Short mmCIF file of C-alpha atoms and ligand atoms in Angstrom, two decimals:
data_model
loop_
_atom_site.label_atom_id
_atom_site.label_comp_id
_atom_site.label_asym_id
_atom_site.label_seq_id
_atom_site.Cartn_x
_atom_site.Cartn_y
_atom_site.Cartn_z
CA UNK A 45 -4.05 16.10 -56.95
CA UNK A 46 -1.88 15.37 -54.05
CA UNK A 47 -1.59 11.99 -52.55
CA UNK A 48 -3.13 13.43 -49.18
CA UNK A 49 -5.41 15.93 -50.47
CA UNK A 50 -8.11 13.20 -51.02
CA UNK A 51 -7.77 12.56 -47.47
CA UNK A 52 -8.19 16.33 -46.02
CA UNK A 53 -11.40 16.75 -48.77
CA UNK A 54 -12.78 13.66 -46.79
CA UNK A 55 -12.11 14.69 -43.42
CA UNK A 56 -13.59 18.03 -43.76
CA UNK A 57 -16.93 16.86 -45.62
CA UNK A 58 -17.07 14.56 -43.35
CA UNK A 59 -16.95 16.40 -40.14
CA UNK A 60 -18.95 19.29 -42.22
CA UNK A 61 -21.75 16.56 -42.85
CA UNK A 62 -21.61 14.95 -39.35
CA UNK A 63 -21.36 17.86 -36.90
CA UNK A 64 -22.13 21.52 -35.99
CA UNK A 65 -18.49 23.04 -37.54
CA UNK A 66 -17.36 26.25 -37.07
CA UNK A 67 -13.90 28.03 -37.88
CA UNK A 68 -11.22 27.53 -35.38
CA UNK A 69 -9.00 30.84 -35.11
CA UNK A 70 -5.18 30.02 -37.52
CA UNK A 71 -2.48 32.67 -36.02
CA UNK A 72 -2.05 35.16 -38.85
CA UNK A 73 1.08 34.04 -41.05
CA UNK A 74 0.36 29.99 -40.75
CA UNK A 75 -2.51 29.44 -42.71
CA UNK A 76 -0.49 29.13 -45.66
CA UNK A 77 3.49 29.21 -45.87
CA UNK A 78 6.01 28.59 -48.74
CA UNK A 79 9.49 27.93 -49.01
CA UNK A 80 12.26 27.09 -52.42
CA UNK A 81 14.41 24.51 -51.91
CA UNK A 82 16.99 23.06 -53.91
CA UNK A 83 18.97 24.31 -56.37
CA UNK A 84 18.34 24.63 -60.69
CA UNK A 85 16.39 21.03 -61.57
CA UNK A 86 15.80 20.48 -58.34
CA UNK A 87 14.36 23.23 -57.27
CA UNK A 88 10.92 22.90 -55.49
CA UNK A 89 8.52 24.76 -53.86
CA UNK A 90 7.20 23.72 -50.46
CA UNK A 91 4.14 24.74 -49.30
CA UNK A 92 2.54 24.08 -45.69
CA UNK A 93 -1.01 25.24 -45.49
CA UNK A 94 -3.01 24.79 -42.41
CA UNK A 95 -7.12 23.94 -41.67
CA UNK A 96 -9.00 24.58 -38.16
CA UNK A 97 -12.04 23.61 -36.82
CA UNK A 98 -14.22 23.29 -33.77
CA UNK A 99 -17.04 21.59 -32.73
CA UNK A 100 -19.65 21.30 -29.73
CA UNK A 101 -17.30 19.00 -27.86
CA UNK A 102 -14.48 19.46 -29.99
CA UNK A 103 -11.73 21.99 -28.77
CA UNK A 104 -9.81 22.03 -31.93
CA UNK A 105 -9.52 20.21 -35.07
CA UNK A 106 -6.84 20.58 -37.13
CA UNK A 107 -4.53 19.50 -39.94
CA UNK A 108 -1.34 20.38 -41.09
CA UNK A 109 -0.49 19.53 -44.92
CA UNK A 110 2.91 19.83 -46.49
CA UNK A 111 2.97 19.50 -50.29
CA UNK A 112 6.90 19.88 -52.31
CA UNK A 113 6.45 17.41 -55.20
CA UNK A 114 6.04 13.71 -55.32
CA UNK A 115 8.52 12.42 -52.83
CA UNK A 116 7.79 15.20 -49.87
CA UNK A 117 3.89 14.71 -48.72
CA UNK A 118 2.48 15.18 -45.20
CA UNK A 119 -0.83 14.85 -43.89
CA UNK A 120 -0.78 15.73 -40.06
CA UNK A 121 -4.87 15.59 -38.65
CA UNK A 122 -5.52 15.54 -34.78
CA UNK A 123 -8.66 16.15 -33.43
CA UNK A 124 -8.42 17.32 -29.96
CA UNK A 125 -11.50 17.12 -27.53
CA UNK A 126 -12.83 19.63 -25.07
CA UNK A 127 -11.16 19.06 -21.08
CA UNK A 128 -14.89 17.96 -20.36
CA UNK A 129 -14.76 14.72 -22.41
CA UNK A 130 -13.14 11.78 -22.11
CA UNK A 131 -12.61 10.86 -25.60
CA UNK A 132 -9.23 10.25 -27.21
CA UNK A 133 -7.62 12.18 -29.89
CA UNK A 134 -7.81 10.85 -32.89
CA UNK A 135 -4.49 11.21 -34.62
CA UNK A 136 -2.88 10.92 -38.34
CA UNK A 137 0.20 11.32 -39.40
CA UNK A 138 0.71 10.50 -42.95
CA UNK A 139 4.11 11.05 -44.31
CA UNK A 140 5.62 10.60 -47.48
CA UNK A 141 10.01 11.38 -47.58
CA UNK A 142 12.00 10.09 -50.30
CA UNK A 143 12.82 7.16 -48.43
CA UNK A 144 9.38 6.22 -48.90
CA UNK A 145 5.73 6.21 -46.92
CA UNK A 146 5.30 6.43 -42.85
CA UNK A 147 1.89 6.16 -41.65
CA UNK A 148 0.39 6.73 -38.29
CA UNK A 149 -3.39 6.27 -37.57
CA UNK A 150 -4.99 5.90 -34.46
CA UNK A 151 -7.05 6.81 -31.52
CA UNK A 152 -5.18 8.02 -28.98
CA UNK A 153 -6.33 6.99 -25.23
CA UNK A 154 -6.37 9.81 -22.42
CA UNK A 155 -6.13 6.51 -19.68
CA UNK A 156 -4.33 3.89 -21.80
CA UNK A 157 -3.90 0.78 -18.90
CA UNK A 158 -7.23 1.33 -17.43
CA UNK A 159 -9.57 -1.41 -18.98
CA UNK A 160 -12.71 0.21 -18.91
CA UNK A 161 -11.75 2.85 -20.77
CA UNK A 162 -10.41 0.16 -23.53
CA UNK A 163 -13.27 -1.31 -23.03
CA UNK A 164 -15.10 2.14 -24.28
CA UNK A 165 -12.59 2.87 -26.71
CA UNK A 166 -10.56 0.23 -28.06
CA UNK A 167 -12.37 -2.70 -28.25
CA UNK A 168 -15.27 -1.29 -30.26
CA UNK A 169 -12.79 -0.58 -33.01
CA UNK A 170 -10.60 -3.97 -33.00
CA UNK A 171 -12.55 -5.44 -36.02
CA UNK A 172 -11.47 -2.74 -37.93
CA UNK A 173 -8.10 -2.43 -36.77
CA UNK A 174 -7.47 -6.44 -37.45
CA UNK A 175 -9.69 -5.64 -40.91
CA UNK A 176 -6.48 -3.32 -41.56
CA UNK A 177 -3.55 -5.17 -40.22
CA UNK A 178 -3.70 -7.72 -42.47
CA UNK A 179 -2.47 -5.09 -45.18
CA UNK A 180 -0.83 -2.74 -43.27
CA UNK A 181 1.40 -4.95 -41.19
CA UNK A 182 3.46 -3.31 -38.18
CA UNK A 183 5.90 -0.45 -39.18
CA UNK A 184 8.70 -1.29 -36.56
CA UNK A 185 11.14 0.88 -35.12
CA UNK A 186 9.19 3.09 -33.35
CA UNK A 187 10.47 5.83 -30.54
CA UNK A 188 10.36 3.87 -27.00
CA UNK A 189 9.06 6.97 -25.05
CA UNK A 190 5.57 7.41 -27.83
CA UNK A 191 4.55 3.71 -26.69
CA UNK A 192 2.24 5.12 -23.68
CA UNK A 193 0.04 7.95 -26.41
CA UNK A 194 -0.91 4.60 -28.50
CA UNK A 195 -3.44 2.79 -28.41
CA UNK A 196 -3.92 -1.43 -29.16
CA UNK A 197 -5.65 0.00 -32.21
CA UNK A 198 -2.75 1.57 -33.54
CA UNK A 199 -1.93 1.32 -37.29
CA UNK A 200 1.84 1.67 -37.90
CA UNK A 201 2.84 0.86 -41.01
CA UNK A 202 5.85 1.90 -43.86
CA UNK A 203 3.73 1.14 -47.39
CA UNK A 204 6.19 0.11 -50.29
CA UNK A 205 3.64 0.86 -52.82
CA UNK A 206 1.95 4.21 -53.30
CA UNK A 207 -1.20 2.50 -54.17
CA UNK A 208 -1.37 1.08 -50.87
CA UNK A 209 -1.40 4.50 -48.71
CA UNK A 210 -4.39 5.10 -52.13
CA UNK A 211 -6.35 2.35 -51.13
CA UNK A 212 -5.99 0.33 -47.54
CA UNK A 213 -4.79 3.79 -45.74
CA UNK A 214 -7.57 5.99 -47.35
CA UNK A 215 -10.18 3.01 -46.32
CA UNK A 216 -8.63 2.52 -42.77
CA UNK A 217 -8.38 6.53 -42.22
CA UNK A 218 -12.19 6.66 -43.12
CA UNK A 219 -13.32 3.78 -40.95
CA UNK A 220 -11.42 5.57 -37.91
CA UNK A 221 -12.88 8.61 -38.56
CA UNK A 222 -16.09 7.52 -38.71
CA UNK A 223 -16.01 5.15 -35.97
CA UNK A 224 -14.64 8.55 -34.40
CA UNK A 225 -17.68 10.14 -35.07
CA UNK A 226 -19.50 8.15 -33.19
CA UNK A 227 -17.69 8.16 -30.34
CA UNK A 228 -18.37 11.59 -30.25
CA UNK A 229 -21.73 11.64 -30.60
CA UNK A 230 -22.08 9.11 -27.87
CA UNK A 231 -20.11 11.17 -25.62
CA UNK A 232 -21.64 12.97 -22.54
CA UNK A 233 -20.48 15.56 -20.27
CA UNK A 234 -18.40 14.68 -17.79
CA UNK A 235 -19.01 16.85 -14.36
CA UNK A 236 -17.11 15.22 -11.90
CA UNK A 237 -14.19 18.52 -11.18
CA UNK A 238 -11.51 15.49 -10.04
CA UNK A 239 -12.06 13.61 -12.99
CA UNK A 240 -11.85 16.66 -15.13
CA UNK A 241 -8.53 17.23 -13.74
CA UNK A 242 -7.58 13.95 -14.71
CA UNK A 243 -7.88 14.85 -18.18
CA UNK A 244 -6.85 18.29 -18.11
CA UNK A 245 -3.55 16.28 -16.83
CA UNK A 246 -3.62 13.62 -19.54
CA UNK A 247 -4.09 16.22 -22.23
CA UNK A 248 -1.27 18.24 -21.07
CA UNK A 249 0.98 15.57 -21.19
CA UNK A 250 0.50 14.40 -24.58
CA UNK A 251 0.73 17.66 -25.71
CA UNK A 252 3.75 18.66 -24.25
CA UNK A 253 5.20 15.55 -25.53
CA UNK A 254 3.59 15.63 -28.95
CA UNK A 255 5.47 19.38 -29.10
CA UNK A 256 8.81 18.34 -27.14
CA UNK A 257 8.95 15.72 -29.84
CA UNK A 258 7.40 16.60 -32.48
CA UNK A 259 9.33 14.72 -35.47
CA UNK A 260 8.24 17.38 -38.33
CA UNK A 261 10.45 20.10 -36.05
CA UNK A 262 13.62 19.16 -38.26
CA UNK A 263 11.94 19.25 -41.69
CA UNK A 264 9.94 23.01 -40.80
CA UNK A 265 13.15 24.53 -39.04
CA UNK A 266 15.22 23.95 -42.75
CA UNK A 267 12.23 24.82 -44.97
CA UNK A 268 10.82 27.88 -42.69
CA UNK A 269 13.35 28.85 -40.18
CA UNK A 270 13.06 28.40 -36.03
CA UNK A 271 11.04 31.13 -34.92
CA UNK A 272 8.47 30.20 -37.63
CA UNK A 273 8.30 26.32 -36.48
CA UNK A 274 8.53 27.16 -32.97
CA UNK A 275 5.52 29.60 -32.82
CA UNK A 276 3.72 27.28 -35.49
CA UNK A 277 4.21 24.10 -33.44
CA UNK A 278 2.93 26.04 -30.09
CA UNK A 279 0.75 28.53 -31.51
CA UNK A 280 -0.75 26.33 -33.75
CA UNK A 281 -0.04 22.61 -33.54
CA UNK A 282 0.10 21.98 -29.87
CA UNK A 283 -1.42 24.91 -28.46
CA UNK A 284 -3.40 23.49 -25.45
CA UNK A 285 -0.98 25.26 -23.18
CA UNK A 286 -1.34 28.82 -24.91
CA UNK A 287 -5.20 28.46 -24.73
CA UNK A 288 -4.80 28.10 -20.89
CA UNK A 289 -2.65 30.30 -20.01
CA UNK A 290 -5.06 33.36 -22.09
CA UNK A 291 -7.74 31.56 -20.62
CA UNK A 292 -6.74 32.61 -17.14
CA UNK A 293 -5.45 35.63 -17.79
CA UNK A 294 -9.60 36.57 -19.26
CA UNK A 295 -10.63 35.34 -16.20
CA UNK A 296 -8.53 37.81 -14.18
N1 DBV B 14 4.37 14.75 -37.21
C1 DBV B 14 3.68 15.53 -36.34
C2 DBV B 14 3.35 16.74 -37.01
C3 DBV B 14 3.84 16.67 -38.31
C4 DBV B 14 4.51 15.40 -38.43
C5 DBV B 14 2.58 17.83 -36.35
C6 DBV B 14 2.96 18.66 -39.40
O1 DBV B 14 3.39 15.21 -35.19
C7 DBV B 14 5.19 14.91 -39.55
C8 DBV B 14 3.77 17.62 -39.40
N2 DBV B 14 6.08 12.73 -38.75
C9 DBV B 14 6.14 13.86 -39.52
C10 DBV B 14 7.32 13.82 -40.31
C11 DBV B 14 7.97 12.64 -39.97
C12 DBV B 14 7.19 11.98 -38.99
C13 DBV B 14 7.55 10.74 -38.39
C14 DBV B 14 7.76 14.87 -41.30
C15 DBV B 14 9.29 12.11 -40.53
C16 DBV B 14 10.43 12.61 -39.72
C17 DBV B 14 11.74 12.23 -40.40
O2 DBV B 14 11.94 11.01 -40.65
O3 DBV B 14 12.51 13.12 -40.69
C18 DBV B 14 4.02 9.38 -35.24
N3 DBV B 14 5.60 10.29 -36.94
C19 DBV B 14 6.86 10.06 -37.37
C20 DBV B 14 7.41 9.00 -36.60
C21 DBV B 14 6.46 8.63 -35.68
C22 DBV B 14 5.32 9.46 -35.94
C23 DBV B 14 6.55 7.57 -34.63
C24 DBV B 14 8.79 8.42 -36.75
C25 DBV B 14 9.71 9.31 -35.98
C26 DBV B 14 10.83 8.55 -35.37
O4 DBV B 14 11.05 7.39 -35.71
O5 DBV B 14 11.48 9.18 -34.53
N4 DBV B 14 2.41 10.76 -34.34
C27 DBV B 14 3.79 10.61 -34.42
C28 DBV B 14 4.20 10.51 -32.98
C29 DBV B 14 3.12 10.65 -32.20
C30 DBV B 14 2.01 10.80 -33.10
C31 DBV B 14 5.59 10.34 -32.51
C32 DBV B 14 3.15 10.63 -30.73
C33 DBV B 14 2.12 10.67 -29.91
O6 DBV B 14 0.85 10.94 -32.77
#
């Protein structure tokens, strides 16, 4: 057992048990994708499989997981919601590199400086988020122009100890996800075509950013080549803007 595979079983039974799932179409060639790296002893197989979901008023749920042996492990989860709600995404990014653990858990605000949407979205999770903190105390350096996706909520952390990510990360990424859920649930429609706009404007932007920057680009490009990680990363990852785009061209 991987050290992130606990946390993809979770997340699926989870959303399985909680809400009305159904399969969310994976471009042929990226559900599952290996590579060898490294030479004689240290050669090592790298292996990127991919799981999609959706749900009533969730556009796409999906995770990205890259297992090569103990000291190369990624969990990447994002849940993004349909234009018509105002919930964030919720995002993980769980990485382990042989320099050690990088973890990234949070819900990420469509409206970040506007107070009554923190007041919606934030503030009912800051017990938990202080719960965590505690143990999973600020990560630092951390890229100037990602400040505005985060939340106050955000858990940013570097873990010395594997147990930690085992323990305190497992139990944070379940609280989030279930607090999550019930955002969801409480979610209604929104009708309002300006504000809808709004979000179709805030989702666009953190997706273009999110695959502008993506910082997994580097790792895919050497294990699978660049045609593979671009298409993956727009086809797949990011692919708000594809969606669109053969969304108006149906509608023709
Ligand atoms: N990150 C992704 C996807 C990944 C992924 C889709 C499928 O967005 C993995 C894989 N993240 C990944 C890897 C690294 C990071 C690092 C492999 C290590 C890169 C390296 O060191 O070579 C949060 N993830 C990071 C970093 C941050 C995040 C801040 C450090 C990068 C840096 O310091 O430059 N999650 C990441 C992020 C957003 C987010 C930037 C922005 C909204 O949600």
């Amino acid at each position: 057992m991987t050290l992130y595979q606990p946390f993809l079983d979770y997340a699926i039974s989870y959303l399985e048990s909680h809400l009305e799932l159904q399969p969310y179409p994976i471009p042929e060639g990226f559900e599952r994708k290996s590579a060898v790296t490294g030479k004689g002893k240290n050669e090592q197989e790298v292996v990127t499989t991919s799981y999609a979901f959706q749900a009533p008023k969730l556009r796409q749920i999906r995770a990205a997981h890259v297992q090569g042996g103990n000291s190369l492990q990624v969990l990447n989860f994002v849940i993004f919601p349909q234009l018509s709600y105002d919930l964030p995404f919720f995002g993980a990014d769980l990485v382990t590199l042989p320099g050690g653990h990088l973890i990234a858990l949070d819900m990420q605000p469509l409206f970040r400086d506007d107070q009554a949407y923190q007041d919606k979205y934030t503030a009912p999770i800051l017990s938990i988020f202080h719960n965590y903190q505690q143990h999973l105390p600020w990560g630092g350096d951390f890229p100037e122009d990602a400040r505005p996706f985060f939340s106050p909520t955000f858990l940013w952390t570097r873990p010395k100890e594997t147990s930690v990510v085992e323990t305190y990360v497992f139990e944070a990424f379940k609280d989030y996800l279930k607090a999550y859920l019930d955002f969801v649930t409480q979610a209604e429609p929104i009708t309002n075509p300006e504000e809808i706009a709004k979000i179709k404007q805030k989702q666009l932007q953190y997706l273009r950013y999110r695959s502008e920057k993506d910082p997994a680009r580097g790792m895919f490009q050497r294990f699978y080549g660049q045609e593979w990680t671009e298409e993956y990363i727009h086809g797949f990852l990011f692919d708000l803007e594809r969606t669109l785009e053969l969304s108006a061209i149906r509608s023709h």
